[in-house]
Coordinates of C-alpha atoms in Angstrom, one line a residue:
X1 CA 22.4 19.2 -18.5
X2 CA 21.3 18.1 -15.2
X3 CA 19.8 14.9 -14.4
X4 CA 16.2 14.0 -13.8
X5 CA 14.9 14.4 -9.9
X6 CA 14.4 11.2 -8.8
X7 CA 11.5 10.1 -6.5
X8 CA 12.1 7.0 -3.5
X9 CA 9.4 5.6 -1.5
X10 CA 9.7 4.6 2.2
X11 CA 9.9 1.1 3.2
X12 CA 7.5 -1.2 0.7
X13 CA 6.8 -3.8 3.4
X14 CA 5.4 -2.7 5.8
X15 CA 2.9 -0.7 3.7
X16 CA 1.7 -4.1 2.0
X17 CA 1.1 -5.6 5.5
X18 CA -0.7 -3.0 6.8
X19 CA -2.6 -2.8 3.4
X20 CA -3.5 -6.7 3.5
X21 CA -4.5 -6.6 7.3
X22 CA -6.8 -4.0 6.5
X23 CA -8.5 -6.7 4.5
X24 CA -8.4 -9.0 6.8
X25 CA -6.8 -11.4 4.5
X26 CA -3.8 -14.4 4.8
X27 CA -0.8 -14.4 2.7
X28 CA -2.6 -17.1 0.8
X29 CA -5.6 -15.4 -0.2
X30 CA -3.0 -12.5 -1.4
X31 CA -1.1 -15.0 -3.3
X32 CA -3.6 -16.2 -4.9
X33 CA -5.7 -13.0 -5.8
X34 CA -2.1 -12.1 -7.3
X35 CA -0.2 -15.0 -8.8
X36 CA 2.4 -14.1 -6.4
X37 CA 4.0 -17.2 -4.6
X38 CA 3.3 -17.2 -0.4
X39 CA 7.4 -17.6 -0.1
X40 CA 7.9 -14.3 -2.2
X41 CA 4.9 -12.1 -0.5
X42 CA 6.4 -13.5 2.8
X43 CA 9.7 -11.9 1.7
X44 CA 8.5 -8.7 0.5
X45 CA 6.5 -7.7 3.4
X46 CA 10.2 -8.5 5.7
X47 CA 11.9 -6.3 3.5
X48 CA 14.5 -9.1 2.0
X49 CA 12.8 -9.1 -1.6
X50 CA 12.2 -6.3 -3.3
X51 CA 9.8 -6.2 -6.6
X52 CA 9.8 -5.2 -10.0
X53 CA 7.2 -2.6 -10.6
X54 CA 5.1 -5.3 -12.9
X55 CA 5.2 -7.5 -9.6
X56 CA 4.5 -4.4 -7.7
X57 CA 1.3 -3.7 -9.3
X58 CA -0.1 -7.5 -9.5
X59 CA -0.1 -7.3 -5.8
X60 CA -1.7 -4.0 -5.8
X61 CA -4.2 -4.8 -8.4
X62 CA -5.3 -7.7 -6.0
X63 CA -5.4 -5.3 -2.8
X64 CA -7.1 -3.1 -5.0
X65 CA -5.7 -0.2 -5.3
X66 CA -2.4 1.3 -8.0
X67 CA 0.5 1.3 -7.3
X68 CA 0.5 4.7 -6.3
X69 CA -0.8 3.5 -3.1
X70 CA 3.0 2.1 -2.3
X71 CA 5.1 4.6 -4.5
X72 CA 4.5 8.1 -5.5
X73 CA 5.5 8.6 -8.8
X74 CA 5.5 11.4 -11.4
X75 CA 2.6 12.0 -13.0
X76 CA 2.3 13.8 -16.7
X77 CA 0.5 16.6 -17.0
X78 CA -0.1 16.1 -20.8
X79 CA 1.6 13.1 -23.3
X80 CA 4.8 15.2 -23.9
X81 CA 7.2 14.1 -21.4
X82 CA 10.6 16.2 -22.0
X83 CA 14.1 14.1 -21.5
X84 CA 15.3 16.8 -20.0
X85 CA 12.9 17.2 -17.1
X86 CA 11.1 13.7 -16.7
X87 CA 10.8 12.4 -12.9
X88 CA 12.8 9.6 -12.3
X89 CA 11.7 7.2 -9.1
X90 CA 12.2 4.2 -8.0
X91 CA 11.1 0.9 -5.4
X92 CA 13.1 0.8 -2.0
X93 CA 15.8 -1.5 -2.0
X94 CA 16.2 -2.1 -6.0
X95 CA 18.8 -0.2 -7.6
X96 CA 16.7 -0.2 -10.8
X97 CA 15.4 3.4 -12.2
X98 CA 12.3 4.3 -13.8
X99 CA 11.8 7.1 -16.1
X100 CA 7.9 7.2 -16.6
X101 CA 7.3 8.2 -20.7
X102 CA 3.2 7.1 -21.0
X103 CA 0.5 9.9 -19.9
X104 CA -2.6 8.6 -18.1
X105 CA -6.1 9.7 -19.7
X106 CA -10.0 8.3 -19.6
X107 CA -9.4 5.1 -21.7
X108 CA -5.6 4.9 -21.6
X109 CA -4.3 1.2 -21.6
X110 CA -1.5 1.2 -21.9
X111 CA 1.8 2.2 -19.6
X112 CA 5.1 3.0 -20.5
X113 CA 8.9 3.6 -19.1
X114 CA 12.5 3.5 -19.4
X115 CA 14.2 1.9 -17.2
X116 CA 17.6 2.3 -15.6
X117 CA 19.3 -1.3 -15.2
X118 CA 22.6 -1.6 -13.6
X119 CA 24.8 -4.3 -13.8
X120 CA 24.1 -7.5 -11.6
X121 CA 20.7 -7.1 -11.3
X122 CA 18.1 -10.2 -11.3
X123 CA 14.5 -9.8 -11.7
X124 CA 11.9 -12.5 -10.0
X125 CA 9.9 -14.6 -12.1
X126 CA 6.5 -12.7 -13.1
X127 CA 2.7 -13.6 -15.0
X128 CA 0.1 -11.5 -15.4
X129 CA -2.8 -10.7 -17.7
X130 CA -1.6 -8.7 -21.2
X131 CA 1.1 -7.9 -23.2
X132 CA 4.5 -6.5 -22.8
X133 CA 7.6 -5.3 -25.4
X134 CA 10.8 -5.0 -24.4
X135 CA 13.4 -2.3 -26.2
X136 CA 16.8 -2.2 -25.7
X137 CA 17.9 0.8 -25.8
X138 CA 21.8 1.0 -24.5
X139 CA 23.8 -2.1 -23.1
X140 CA 22.8 -5.1 -23.3
X141 CA 20.3 -7.5 -21.4
X142 CA 18.9 -11.4 -21.0
X143 CA 15.1 -11.9 -21.0
X144 CA 13.7 -15.1 -20.3
X145 CA 10.8 -16.5 -21.2
X146 CA 9.4 -20.0 -20.3
X147 CA 13.1 -21.1 -19.5
X148 CA 14.8 -19.6 -23.1
X149 CA 17.4 -17.1 -23.0
X150 CA 17.2 -14.6 -25.5
X151 CA 20.5 -12.3 -25.3
X152 CA 19.1 -8.9 -26.9
X153 CA 21.1 -5.9 -27.6
X154 CA 20.7 -2.4 -28.8
X155 CA 17.9 -2.0 -31.1
X156 CA 16.7 -5.1 -30.2
X157 CA 12.8 -6.0 -29.1
X158 CA 10.6 -8.9 -27.7
X159 CA 6.9 -8.9 -27.7
X160 CA 5.6 -11.5 -25.4
X161 CA 2.1 -12.7 -23.2
X162 CA 2.3 -11.5 -19.7
X163 CA 1.0 -15.1 -18.5
X164 CA 4.3 -16.7 -20.1
X165 CA 6.7 -17.0 -17.0
X166 CA 9.4 -14.4 -17.8
X167 CA 12.0 -12.6 -16.0
X168 CA 15.3 -10.8 -17.1
X169 CA 18.2 -10.0 -15.7
X170 CA 22.0 -7.6 -16.7
X171 CA 25.5 -9.4 -16.4
X172 CA 27.1 -7.6 -19.2
X173 CA 29.4 -5.5 -17.6
X174 CA 27.8 -2.3 -17.8
X175 CA 24.6 0.0 -17.3
X176 CA 21.8 -0.9 -19.5
X177 CA 18.6 0.9 -20.8
X178 CA 15.5 -0.6 -21.7
X179 CA 11.5 0.8 -23.0
X180 CA 8.9 -1.5 -21.6
X181 CA 6.0 -1.0 -22.3
X182 CA 2.6 -2.8 -21.5
X183 CA -1.0 -3.1 -21.2
X184 CA -0.6 -4.3 -16.9
X185 CA -3.2 -1.6 -14.9
X186 CA -0.1 0.1 -12.6
X187 CA -1.6 3.3 -11.8
X188 CA -5.2 3.2 -11.7
X189 CA -6.6 2.6 -8.1
X190 CA -6.7 4.6 -4.5
X191 CA -3.9 7.3 -4.4
X192 CA -1.0 6.8 -2.1
X193 CA -1.4 7.7 1.8
X194 CA 0.5 10.3 3.1
X195 CA 4.4 10.3 3.1
X196 CA 5.2 7.7 0.4
X197 CA 7.4 10.2 -1.5
X198 CA 10.2 10.9 -0.4
X199 CA 12.9 13.2 -3.4
X200 CA 16.5 12.3 -3.2
X201 CA 19.5 12.4 -4.6
X202 CA 20.0 11.6 -8.4
X203 CA 21.8 8.2 -7.8
X204 CA 20.9 4.5 -7.8
X205 CA 19.9 2.3 -4.5

């Protein structure tokens, strides 16, 4: 069985900086609106850091757009997504590969993804509105919730409010797969600018 194709994006930082400047707001303004620190935003704009999908969603909301303004993601045509045909995508500069398994329809409030997490990945710490559920499918990861660490094995799950400071990492020595479901709005807003999608081989970057 062939693996799904993966979509990647062009350099993310300049897209964020361009959108911010079009809105005539400073990094401090963007930080105040998004809840993401000025220092981290500066690193992202200079391509010295790559945000996770959740943090990118916070930045996008603060800029009045959806995540798909910055990255081209597959949009399921209906509620069924088949494993051998589901498209994968990633954020330029990140080693995380995402599979979008949720559909989008009027009134929908949830997003859901399978994350392919390589050994050694460590996320930034984030806080946002809404709630999240993390379920480990394969391998193991450590979820950090307000400084407390939880080693999560296959079959383990964690449900928490997004406004609690949280982060996660994989130090297991092997890849992991996790199912993430949350209420953080990701894809509603302005469409992606032309040329935001680049097809690539199905390998992590």
